[in-house]
Amino acid sequence: MWRTASVTALAALAAFVVGSWLTLDFNVWTAEGARRLHVARAEVPAPSVALRGPEIDASLPALVKHDGQVTIIDFVYTRCTTVCLALGSTFQQMQSTLAALPRPESTAAPRVQLLSISFDPGHDTPAVLAGYGKSLNADPARWRFAAPINAEGLANLLGSFDVVVIPDGMGGFEHNAALLVVDSRGRLVRIFDYAEMEAALAYAQYLSTQSVPTSQKAAG
Amino acid sequence: MNALKCAFDRYGTVFGLVALVALVTPPLRHALEAQMSMHMLVQFPALILTGMLLAGALSTKAREQIAQWNAYGIAGLTFAALVLALAMIPRLLDLALVDAHVEIVKSVALLLCGSALHLSWRSAGVIVQGFFLGNVLPMMAIAGSLYETAPARVCNSYRLDEQQWVGQCLTIASACIAAVWLARVFWNMTDKQRPAVAVAPAPSHPPINREAVEERRSEAVREVATTEARAAS
């Protein structure tokens, strides 16, 4: 009987080890939860990907690297009628919340920027993105739109940020939509659910105030 | 039914090997993993069944040796229950698609789960079987209802509508397995009782020994006669 007991105990121990590895110490059960926890534990540098959009022709890190500026990114495709609409309205609300905030200096650019990146560059040309932004009443000083210029860039970007896009069987896509907070050094530092808009905004604002002294230190 | 059983006894190993090769080679594997329903409801059970078939190829000696480490099937069924518990964590499905190591470990674990079930089920008996199913089936039903009611996708690689369908199927499957098992247990119980009633010797009287009876009667008569004579004197 001790042999059976020892094999049973060994199996339980092995399952515990595998289970704690699979669930990151029993914190998450889904790949999306693991993705968010991984990013929160160690920031992910944005890959160098050329983007194009209305009044944008730059690589991704350069686009978000501004002193004291934090960017909240979401991934969209303009033909979307489901999650992206929810994300669109979340971004609209975030835009109006940010606009209502008192600015430290009237001349300074907004500290928290919004950027919607399309993963459907074949359809979402700069012109299409401009029209999309207009329909959402996007303020170009605060909320910009862009898409990778080629397929490798797109794959690189989606891979780095762990964005999984799958066909939804009705001609559209399903994707793990979320609010990605990227700091002024071009690193993805936190991922929020799009239901956690307030938390994402508060975190981004906090980061933007934090990153001023460090950049000044770096400059000085 | 018997012919089918014979065929399985004779060719089970061959079936198992063919199934194993088919399941791990890319065309079928990718096809099975393209949808959540195929991944969880077809590939997982197929791997478990293959493991069962392959365990059937073990020699009697090997079985006896394994049985020494698996009294009442407790070790095997515990192992199987743990594998099934891990297999229901949604992150496993996503990881298996992108990480070859995870895919290999997943496949081997499910094959071994099937083998463990095959080697343990008979020796487990109704009580250990019931304990095993009492753990695994509610877990399956709960996982199923979570899959079905989750507002968001639990797997980034699979669609929400499919996930809900898989959840329904898991819940229904757990109920069906419980019903089949209970029906079999009751069937076996009544089956055992019936021959027990027929075979037991009916309570019968010992054959009557006429001489002994006659002797006892004459003895009694004599006794009565002597007491009457004493009373008269």
GROMACS .gro file of C-alpha atoms in nm:
model
  453
    1MET     CA    1   0.000   0.000   0.000
    2TRP     CA    2   0.290   0.243   0.068
    3ARG     CA    3   0.388   0.206  -0.297
    4THR     CA    4   0.043   0.317  -0.413
    5ALA     CA    5   0.047   0.599  -0.161
    6SER     CA    6   0.386   0.723  -0.279
    7VAL     CA    7   0.287   0.712  -0.648
    8THR     CA    8  -0.033   0.899  -0.564
    9ALA     CA    9   0.157   1.162  -0.366
   10LEU     CA   10   0.409   1.200  -0.648
   11ALA     CA   11   0.129   1.249  -0.902
   12ALA     CA   12  -0.031   1.512  -0.680
   13LEU     CA   13   0.299   1.694  -0.640
   14ALA     CA   14   0.366   1.688  -1.015
   15ALA     CA   15   0.016   1.818  -1.087
   16PHE     CA   16   0.065   2.096  -0.834
   17VAL     CA   17   0.392   2.203  -0.998
   18VAL     CA   18   0.244   2.191  -1.349
   19GLY     CA   19  -0.071   2.367  -1.232
   20SER     CA   20   0.116   2.649  -1.062
   21TRP     CA   21   0.332   2.695  -1.372
   22LEU     CA   22   0.028   2.695  -1.600
   23THR     CA   23  -0.169   2.942  -1.388
   24LEU     CA   24   0.128   3.161  -1.281
   25ASP     CA   25   0.100   3.056  -0.917
   26PHE     CA   26  -0.276   3.008  -0.941
   27ASN     CA   27  -0.332   3.374  -1.036
   28VAL     CA   28  -0.472   3.333  -1.387
   29TRP     CA   29  -0.664   3.069  -1.578
   30THR     CA   30  -0.662   3.215  -1.929
   31ALA     CA   31  -0.394   3.310  -2.178
   32GLU     CA   32  -0.524   3.668  -2.166
   33GLY     CA   33  -0.483   3.681  -1.788
   34ALA     CA   34  -0.128   3.547  -1.824
   35ARG     CA   35  -0.053   3.807  -2.091
   36ARG     CA   36  -0.167   4.092  -1.867
   37LEU     CA   37   0.021   3.957  -1.567
   38HIS     CA   38   0.339   3.910  -1.771
   39VAL     CA   39   0.323   4.272  -1.889
   40ALA     CA   40   0.254   4.400  -1.537
   41ARG     CA   41   0.555   4.207  -1.404
   42ALA     CA   42   0.797   4.307  -1.682
   43GLU     CA   43   0.733   4.580  -1.940
   44VAL     CA   44   0.750   4.492  -2.309
   45PRO     CA   45   0.941   4.729  -2.539
   46ALA     CA   46   0.739   4.831  -2.844
   47PRO     CA   47   0.886   4.676  -3.160
   48SER     CA   48   1.009   4.901  -3.436
   49VAL     CA   49   0.716   4.893  -3.675
   50ALA     CA   50   0.648   5.149  -3.946
   51LEU     CA   51   0.297   5.292  -3.913
   52ARG     CA   52   0.097   5.510  -4.147
   53GLY     CA   53  -0.220   5.699  -4.080
   54PRO     CA   54  -0.375   6.041  -4.114
   55GLU     CA   55  -0.082   6.283  -4.057
   56ILE     CA   56   0.130   5.990  -3.931
   57ASP     CA   57   0.429   5.832  -4.105
   58ALA     CA   58   0.659   5.704  -3.833
   59SER     CA   59   0.774   5.394  -3.651
   60LEU     CA   60   0.584   5.289  -3.341
   61PRO     CA   61   0.837   5.366  -3.067
   62ALA     CA   62   0.912   5.709  -3.214
   63LEU     CA   63   0.540   5.781  -3.231
   64VAL     CA   64   0.487   5.729  -2.858
   65LYS     CA   65   0.826   5.844  -2.726
   66HIS     CA   66   0.770   6.196  -2.603
   67ASP     CA   67   0.884   6.330  -2.271
   68GLY     CA   68   0.619   6.296  -2.010
   69GLN     CA   69   0.368   6.151  -2.252
   70VAL     CA   70   0.183   5.826  -2.199
   71THR     CA   71  -0.012   5.660  -2.478
   72ILE     CA   72  -0.310   5.431  -2.444
   73ILE     CA   73  -0.325   5.204  -2.748
   74ASP     CA   74  -0.606   4.984  -2.871
   75PHE     CA   75  -0.623   4.755  -3.170
   76VAL     CA   76  -0.917   4.790  -3.407
   77TYR     CA   77  -1.040   4.731  -3.757
   78THR     CA   78  -1.280   4.982  -3.899
   79ARG     CA   79  -1.519   4.725  -4.048
   80CYS     CA   80  -1.581   4.593  -3.697
   81THR     CA   81  -1.931   4.617  -3.557
   82THR     CA   82  -1.890   4.449  -3.219
   83VAL     CA   83  -1.603   4.488  -2.973
   84CYS     CA   84  -1.440   4.772  -3.163
   85LEU     CA   85  -1.758   4.976  -3.130
   86ALA     CA   86  -1.738   4.930  -2.754
   87LEU     CA   87  -1.371   5.023  -2.765
   88GLY     CA   88  -1.454   5.321  -2.984
   89SER     CA   89  -1.704   5.450  -2.733
   90THR     CA   90  -1.459   5.381  -2.449
   91PHE     CA   91  -1.200   5.588  -2.633
   92GLN     CA   92  -1.460   5.860  -2.694
   93GLN     CA   93  -1.537   5.873  -2.323
   94MET     CA   94  -1.167   5.876  -2.238
   95GLN     CA   95  -1.113   6.158  -2.483
   96SER     CA   96  -1.386   6.370  -2.326
   97THR     CA   97  -1.264   6.288  -1.974
   98LEU     CA   98  -0.913   6.394  -2.070
   99ALA     CA   99  -1.039   6.712  -2.237
  100ALA     CA  100  -1.223   6.810  -1.920
  101LEU     CA  101  -0.905   6.783  -1.712
  102PRO     CA  102  -0.725   7.110  -1.634
  103ARG     CA  103  -0.402   7.131  -1.829
  104PRO     CA  104  -0.085   7.226  -1.639
  105GLU     CA  105   0.025   7.467  -1.912
  106SER     CA  106  -0.200   7.580  -2.189
  107THR     CA  107   0.071   7.530  -2.451
  108ALA     CA  108   0.179   7.183  -2.347
  109ALA     CA  109   0.063   6.890  -2.557
  110PRO     CA  110  -0.182   6.654  -2.383
  111ARG     CA  111   0.004   6.428  -2.145
  112VAL     CA  112  -0.211   6.123  -2.214
  113GLN     CA  113  -0.246   6.032  -2.581
  114LEU     CA  114  -0.481   5.786  -2.744
  115LEU     CA  115  -0.374   5.576  -3.041
  116SER     CA  116  -0.591   5.328  -3.232
  117ILE     CA  117  -0.389   5.086  -3.443
  118SER     CA  118  -0.566   4.890  -3.714
  119PHE     CA  119  -0.466   4.529  -3.774
  120ASP     CA  120  -0.644   4.536  -4.109
  121PRO     CA  121  -0.406   4.760  -4.312
  122GLY     CA  122  -0.534   4.616  -4.641
  123HIS     CA  123  -0.867   4.785  -4.584
  124ASP     CA  124  -0.776   5.059  -4.338
  125THR     CA  125  -0.578   5.304  -4.548
  126PRO     CA  126  -0.498   5.650  -4.403
  127ALA     CA  127  -0.802   5.789  -4.582
  128VAL     CA  128  -1.031   5.524  -4.434
  129LEU     CA  129  -0.881   5.580  -4.090
  130ALA     CA  130  -0.932   5.956  -4.123
  131GLY     CA  131  -1.299   5.902  -4.203
  132TYR     CA  132  -1.331   5.657  -3.915
  133GLY     CA  133  -1.176   5.907  -3.675
  134LYS     CA  134  -1.409   6.178  -3.798
  135SER     CA  135  -1.714   5.957  -3.742
  136LEU     CA  136  -1.599   5.901  -3.384
  137ASN     CA  137  -1.536   6.277  -3.331
  138ALA     CA  138  -1.170   6.210  -3.260
  139ASP     CA  139  -0.962   6.515  -3.170
  140PRO     CA  140  -0.642   6.471  -3.377
  141ALA     CA  141  -0.435   6.640  -3.104
  142ARG     CA  142  -0.530   6.367  -2.861
  143TRP     CA  143  -0.657   6.061  -3.048
  144ARG     CA  144  -0.474   5.937  -3.355
  145PHE     CA  145  -0.517   5.644  -3.593
  146ALA     CA  146  -0.258   5.438  -3.776
  147ALA     CA  147  -0.192   5.098  -3.934
  148PRO     CA  148   0.130   4.905  -4.002
  149ILE     CA  149   0.249   4.957  -4.358
  150ASN     CA  150   0.324   4.589  -4.425
  151ALA     CA  151   0.237   4.237  -4.315
  152GLU     CA  152   0.571   4.167  -4.142
  153GLY     CA  153   0.535   4.481  -3.934
  154LEU     CA  154   0.183   4.382  -3.842
  155ALA     CA  155   0.287   4.029  -3.742
  156ASN     CA  156   0.580   4.169  -3.543
  157LEU     CA  157   0.358   4.415  -3.359
  158LEU     CA  158   0.081   4.166  -3.282
  159GLY     CA  159   0.340   3.910  -3.170
  160SER     CA  160   0.523   4.151  -2.937
  161PHE     CA  161   0.205   4.275  -2.773
  162ASP     CA  162   0.043   3.930  -2.777
  163VAL     CA  163  -0.259   4.043  -2.974
  164VAL     CA  164  -0.440   3.739  -3.117
  165VAL     CA  165  -0.667   3.806  -3.415
  166ILE     CA  166  -0.888   3.526  -3.545
  167PRO     CA  167  -1.163   3.525  -3.807
  168ASP     CA  168  -1.507   3.540  -3.648
  169GLY     CA  169  -1.665   3.325  -3.919
  170MET     CA  170  -1.877   3.614  -4.047
  171GLY     CA  171  -1.613   3.797  -4.248
  172GLY     CA  172  -1.484   3.996  -3.952
  173PHE     CA  173  -1.234   3.929  -3.675
  174GLU     CA  174  -1.239   3.844  -3.309
  175HIS     CA  175  -0.945   3.971  -3.104
  176ASN     CA  176  -0.837   4.012  -2.743
  177ALA     CA  177  -0.936   4.375  -2.722
  178ALA     CA  178  -0.788   4.575  -2.436
  179LEU     CA  179  -0.637   4.909  -2.337
  180LEU     CA  180  -0.257   4.897  -2.367
  181VAL     CA  181  -0.070   5.162  -2.168
  182VAL     CA  182   0.264   5.250  -2.327
  183ASP     CA  183   0.502   5.478  -2.136
  184SER     CA  184   0.715   5.763  -2.271
  185ARG     CA  185   1.004   5.525  -2.334
  186GLY     CA  186   0.793   5.321  -2.571
  187ARG     CA  187   0.738   5.028  -2.338
  188LEU     CA  188   0.409   4.847  -2.289
  189VAL     CA  189   0.371   4.865  -1.911
  190ARG     CA  190   0.016   4.758  -1.833
  191ILE     CA  191  -0.289   4.611  -2.002
  192PHE     CA  192  -0.639   4.699  -1.882
  193ASP     CA  193  -0.970   4.550  -1.978
  194TYR     CA  194  -1.175   4.798  -2.174
  195ALA     CA  195  -1.430   4.789  -1.893
  196GLU     CA  196  -1.159   4.933  -1.668
  197MET     CA  197  -1.144   5.268  -1.846
  198GLU     CA  198  -1.112   5.477  -1.529
  199ALA     CA  199  -0.830   5.261  -1.395
  200ALA     CA  200  -0.645   5.282  -1.726
  201LEU     CA  201  -0.681   5.661  -1.737
  202ALA     CA  202  -0.576   5.706  -1.376
  203TYR     CA  203  -0.276   5.480  -1.428
  204ALA     CA  204  -0.174   5.663  -1.747
  205GLN     CA  205  -0.202   6.002  -1.576
  206TYR     CA  206  -0.002   5.878  -1.282
  207LEU     CA  207   0.267   5.749  -1.519
  208SER     CA  208   0.278   6.076  -1.710
  209THR     CA  209   0.345   6.272  -1.392
  210GLN     CA  210   0.605   6.016  -1.285
  211SER     CA  211   0.795   6.018  -1.610
  212VAL     CA  212   0.863   6.396  -1.610
  213PRO     CA  213   1.135   6.397  -1.344
  214THR     CA  214   1.313   6.095  -1.491
  215SER     CA  215   1.324   6.246  -1.839
  216GLN     CA  216   1.442   6.577  -1.696
  217LYS     CA  217   1.709   6.388  -1.506
  218ALA     CA  218   1.808   6.209  -1.824
  219ALA     CA  219   1.820   6.541  -2.012
  220GLY     CA  220   2.016   6.714  -1.735
  221MET     CA  221  -2.125  -0.737  -2.935
  222ASN     CA  222  -1.894  -1.027  -2.861
  223ALA     CA  223  -1.742  -1.010  -3.207
  224LEU     CA  224  -1.667  -0.643  -3.151
  225LYS     CA  225  -1.504  -0.722  -2.819
  226CYS     CA  226  -1.297  -0.997  -2.979
  227ALA     CA  227  -1.185  -0.762  -3.255
  228PHE     CA  228  -1.080  -0.507  -2.995
  229ASP     CA  229  -0.897  -0.768  -2.790
  230ARG     CA  230  -0.709  -0.887  -3.095
  231TYR     CA  231  -0.649  -0.565  -3.286
  232GLY     CA  232  -0.673  -0.305  -3.006
  233THR     CA  233  -0.301  -0.239  -3.011
  234VAL     CA  234  -0.304  -0.190  -3.388
  235PHE     CA  235  -0.601   0.045  -3.361
  236GLY     CA  236  -0.420   0.231  -3.085
  237LEU     CA  237  -0.099   0.272  -3.281
  238VAL     CA  238  -0.284   0.388  -3.594
  239ALA     CA  239  -0.485   0.637  -3.388
  240LEU     CA  240  -0.171   0.763  -3.216
  241VAL     CA  241   0.012   0.826  -3.544
  242ALA     CA  242  -0.296   0.991  -3.696
  243LEU     CA  243  -0.352   1.216  -3.394
  244VAL     CA  244   0.003   1.347  -3.366
  245THR     CA  245   0.074   1.405  -3.735
  246PRO     CA  246   0.024   1.769  -3.834
  247PRO     CA  247  -0.267   1.753  -4.085
  248LEU     CA  248  -0.515   1.591  -3.847
  249ARG     CA  249  -0.369   1.762  -3.542
  250HIS     CA  250  -0.405   2.108  -3.696
  251ALA     CA  251  -0.752   2.027  -3.821
  252LEU     CA  252  -0.856   1.911  -3.474
  253GLU     CA  253  -0.707   2.217  -3.309
  254ALA     CA  254  -0.858   2.469  -3.549
  255GLN     CA  255  -1.176   2.479  -3.343
  256MET     CA  256  -1.225   2.474  -2.969
  257SER     CA  257  -1.497   2.209  -2.992
  258MET     CA  258  -1.273   1.974  -3.191
  259HIS     CA  259  -0.979   2.041  -2.962
  260MET     CA  260  -1.160   1.971  -2.634
  261LEU     CA  261  -1.441   1.739  -2.736
  262VAL     CA  262  -1.270   1.529  -3.005
  263GLN     CA  263  -0.892   1.545  -2.966
  264PHE     CA  264  -0.883   1.511  -2.587
  265PRO     CA  265  -1.117   1.206  -2.574
  266ALA     CA  266  -0.940   1.054  -2.878
  267LEU     CA  267  -0.604   1.076  -2.704
  268ILE     CA  268  -0.752   0.922  -2.388
  269LEU     CA  269  -0.908   0.635  -2.587
  270THR     CA  270  -0.580   0.576  -2.768
  271GLY     CA  271  -0.405   0.555  -2.432
  272MET     CA  272  -0.661   0.297  -2.321
  273LEU     CA  273  -0.608   0.086  -2.632
  274LEU     CA  274  -0.230   0.098  -2.600
  275ALA     CA  275  -0.246  -0.003  -2.234
  276GLY     CA  276  -0.431  -0.315  -2.350
  277ALA     CA  277  -0.110  -0.430  -2.519
  278LEU     CA  278   0.073  -0.465  -2.187
  279SER     CA  279   0.164  -0.820  -2.087
  280THR     CA  280   0.005  -0.983  -1.785
  281LYS     CA  281   0.338  -0.965  -1.604
  282ALA     CA  282   0.372  -0.593  -1.666
  283ARG     CA  283   0.016  -0.541  -1.546
  284GLU     CA  284   0.086  -0.732  -1.228
  285GLN     CA  285   0.394  -0.524  -1.166
  286ILE     CA  286   0.206  -0.200  -1.226
  287ALA     CA  287  -0.077  -0.323  -1.003
  288GLN     CA  288   0.166  -0.348  -0.712
  289TRP     CA  289   0.203   0.031  -0.733
  290ASN     CA  290  -0.166   0.084  -0.800
  291ALA     CA  291  -0.368  -0.086  -0.527
  292TYR     CA  292  -0.743  -0.057  -0.592
  293GLY     CA  293  -0.653   0.165  -0.888
  294ILE     CA  294  -0.607   0.455  -0.650
  295ALA     CA  295  -0.280   0.585  -0.794
  296GLY     CA  296  -0.401   0.553  -1.154
  297LEU     CA  297  -0.735   0.719  -1.098
  298THR     CA  298  -0.576   1.000  -0.896
  299PHE     CA  299  -0.334   1.059  -1.182
  300ALA     CA  300  -0.619   1.058  -1.435
  301ALA     CA  301  -0.825   1.300  -1.227
  302LEU     CA  302  -0.530   1.540  -1.196
  303VAL     CA  303  -0.460   1.530  -1.570
  304LEU     CA  304  -0.827   1.599  -1.645
  305ALA     CA  305  -0.827   1.889  -1.397
  306LEU     CA  306  -0.526   2.048  -1.567
  307ALA     CA  307  -0.674   1.981  -1.912
  308MET     CA  308  -0.971   2.203  -1.827
  309ILE     CA  309  -0.760   2.514  -1.761
  310PRO     CA  310  -0.830   2.732  -2.065
  311ARG     CA  311  -0.473   2.863  -2.084
  312LEU     CA  312  -0.360   2.511  -2.175
  313LEU     CA  313  -0.558   2.520  -2.500
  314ASP     CA  314  -0.403   2.852  -2.607
  315LEU     CA  315  -0.051   2.750  -2.505
  316ALA     CA  316  -0.071   2.412  -2.681
  317LEU     CA  317  -0.128   2.596  -3.008
  318VAL     CA  318   0.184   2.810  -2.986
  319ASP     CA  319   0.425   2.614  -2.765
  320ALA     CA  320   0.549   2.275  -2.893
  321HIS     CA  321   0.664   2.166  -2.547
  322VAL     CA  322   0.322   2.224  -2.400
  323GLU     CA  323   0.163   2.039  -2.693
  324ILE     CA  324   0.387   1.736  -2.636
  325VAL     CA  325   0.332   1.728  -2.259
  326LYS     CA  326  -0.043   1.770  -2.310
  327SER     CA  327  -0.062   1.480  -2.557
  328VAL     CA  328   0.153   1.245  -2.347
  329ALA     CA  329  -0.040   1.330  -2.030
  330LEU     CA  330  -0.375   1.258  -2.197
  331LEU     CA  331  -0.245   0.927  -2.341
  332LEU     CA  332  -0.118   0.826  -1.996
  333CYS     CA  333  -0.451   0.935  -1.849
  334GLY     CA  334  -0.626   0.685  -2.078
  335SER     CA  335  -0.377   0.411  -1.992
  336ALA     CA  336  -0.418   0.480  -1.619
  337LEU     CA  337  -0.795   0.457  -1.654
  338HIS     CA  338  -0.768   0.125  -1.838
  339LEU     CA  339  -0.527  -0.023  -1.582
  340SER     CA  340  -0.716   0.101  -1.277
  341TRP     CA  341  -1.087   0.089  -1.355
  342ARG     CA  342  -1.158  -0.281  -1.286
  343SER     CA  343  -0.949  -0.306  -0.971
  344ALA     CA  344  -1.093   0.019  -0.837
  345GLY     CA  345  -1.434  -0.124  -0.760
  346VAL     CA  346  -1.750   0.076  -0.721
  347ILE     CA  347  -1.638   0.285  -0.424
  348VAL     CA  348  -1.312   0.416  -0.571
  349GLN     CA  349  -1.477   0.458  -0.912
  350GLY     CA  350  -1.755   0.657  -0.749
  351PHE     CA  351  -1.505   0.873  -0.565
  352PHE     CA  352  -1.312   0.938  -0.887
  353LEU     CA  353  -1.624   1.026  -1.086
  354GLY     CA  354  -1.759   1.227  -0.794
  355ASN     CA  355  -1.454   1.450  -0.828
  356VAL     CA  356  -1.406   1.461  -1.202
  357LEU     CA  357  -1.766   1.497  -1.320
  358PRO     CA  358  -1.870   1.793  -1.101
  359MET     CA  359  -1.543   1.961  -1.198
  360MET     CA  360  -1.629   1.905  -1.564
  361ALA     CA  361  -1.982   2.037  -1.515
  362ILE     CA  362  -1.857   2.349  -1.335
  363ALA     CA  363  -1.591   2.413  -1.599
  364GLY     CA  364  -1.861   2.366  -1.862
  365SER     CA  365  -2.100   2.611  -1.702
  366LEU     CA  366  -1.816   2.863  -1.659
  367TYR     CA  367  -1.728   2.829  -2.028
  368GLU     CA  368  -2.093   2.869  -2.116
  369THR     CA  369  -2.165   3.176  -1.903
  370ALA     CA  370  -1.833   3.360  -1.922
  371PRO     CA  371  -1.901   3.704  -2.075
  372ALA     CA  372  -1.558   3.712  -2.239
  373ARG     CA  373  -1.357   3.456  -2.425
  374VAL     CA  374  -1.142   3.230  -2.209
  375CYS     CA  375  -0.925   3.131  -2.506
  376ASN     CA  376  -0.775   3.402  -2.724
  377SER     CA  377  -0.752   3.158  -3.013
  378TYR     CA  378  -1.116   3.051  -3.015
  379ARG     CA  379  -1.449   3.223  -3.070
  380LEU     CA  380  -1.699   3.304  -2.798
  381ASP     CA  381  -1.993   3.119  -2.958
  382GLU     CA  382  -1.783   2.803  -2.983
  383GLN     CA  383  -1.676   2.835  -2.622
  384GLN     CA  384  -2.039   2.851  -2.511
  385TRP     CA  385  -2.119   2.542  -2.713
  386VAL     CA  386  -1.821   2.354  -2.569
  387GLY     CA  387  -1.938   2.454  -2.222
  388GLN     CA  388  -2.284   2.310  -2.287
  389CYS     CA  389  -2.135   1.989  -2.421
  390LEU     CA  390  -1.905   1.949  -2.119
  391THR     CA  391  -2.198   1.991  -1.880
  392ILE     CA  392  -2.415   1.746  -2.072
  393ALA     CA  393  -2.130   1.496  -2.108
  394SER     CA  394  -2.063   1.497  -1.734
  395ALA     CA  395  -2.428   1.425  -1.663
  396CYS     CA  396  -2.438   1.147  -1.925
  397ILE     CA  397  -2.123   0.977  -1.792
  398ALA     CA  398  -2.267   0.985  -1.440
  399ALA     CA  399  -2.597   0.838  -1.563
  400VAL     CA  400  -2.426   0.558  -1.760
  401TRP     CA  401  -2.202   0.469  -1.470
  402LEU     CA  402  -2.489   0.463  -1.219
  403ALA     CA  403  -2.698   0.253  -1.458
  404ARG     CA  404  -2.414   0.002  -1.491
  405VAL     CA  405  -2.363  -0.015  -1.116
  406PHE     CA  406  -2.732  -0.083  -1.055
  407TRP     CA  407  -2.742  -0.334  -1.340
  408ASN     CA  408  -2.447  -0.525  -1.195
  409MET     CA  409  -2.602  -0.518  -0.848
  410THR     CA  410  -2.930  -0.668  -0.965
  411ASP     CA  411  -2.742  -0.911  -1.189
  412LYS     CA  412  -2.546  -1.041  -0.891
  413GLN     CA  413  -2.855  -1.073  -0.675
  414ARG     CA  414  -3.052  -1.285  -0.920
  415PRO     CA  415  -2.815  -1.585  -0.941
  416ALA     CA  416  -2.757  -1.556  -0.567
  417VAL     CA  417  -3.127  -1.627  -0.506
  418ALA     CA  418  -3.142  -1.915  -0.754
  419VAL     CA  419  -2.825  -2.096  -0.647
  420ALA     CA  420  -2.867  -2.082  -0.268
  421PRO     CA  421  -3.000  -2.418  -0.135
  422ALA     CA  422  -3.365  -2.393  -0.047
  423PRO     CA  423  -3.437  -2.463   0.321
  424SER     CA  424  -3.545  -2.832   0.314
  425HIS     CA  425  -3.642  -3.088   0.579
  426PRO     CA  426  -3.403  -3.372   0.653
  427PRO     CA  427  -3.524  -3.708   0.522
  428ILE     CA  428  -3.754  -3.874   0.769
  429ASN     CA  429  -3.609  -4.183   0.937
  430ARG     CA  430  -3.912  -4.403   0.985
  431GLU     CA  431  -3.741  -4.654   1.218
  432ALA     CA  432  -3.626  -4.380   1.452
  433VAL     CA  433  -3.974  -4.231   1.454
  434GLU     CA  434  -4.125  -4.574   1.527
  435GLU     CA  435  -3.875  -4.635   1.805
  436ARG     CA  436  -3.947  -4.299   1.967
  437ARG     CA  437  -4.319  -4.362   1.945
  438SER     CA  438  -4.299  -4.706   2.112
  439GLU     CA  439  -4.070  -4.552   2.374
  440ALA     CA  440  -4.328  -4.285   2.444
  441VAL     CA  441  -4.604  -4.545   2.461
  442ARG     CA  442  -4.402  -4.750   2.709
  443GLU     CA  443  -4.334  -4.440   2.916
  444VAL     CA  444  -4.702  -4.354   2.926
  445ALA     CA  445  -4.784  -4.715   3.020
  446THR     CA  446  -4.537  -4.720   3.311
  447THR     CA  447  -4.658  -4.386   3.451
  448GLU     CA  448  -5.020  -4.509   3.429
  449ALA     CA  449  -4.925  -4.835   3.610
  450ARG     CA  450  -4.746  -4.636   3.883
  451ALA     CA  451  -5.048  -4.412   3.924
  452ALA     CA  452  -5.279  -4.718   3.949
  453SER     CA  453  -5.065  -4.895   4.216
   0.00000   0.00000   0.00000
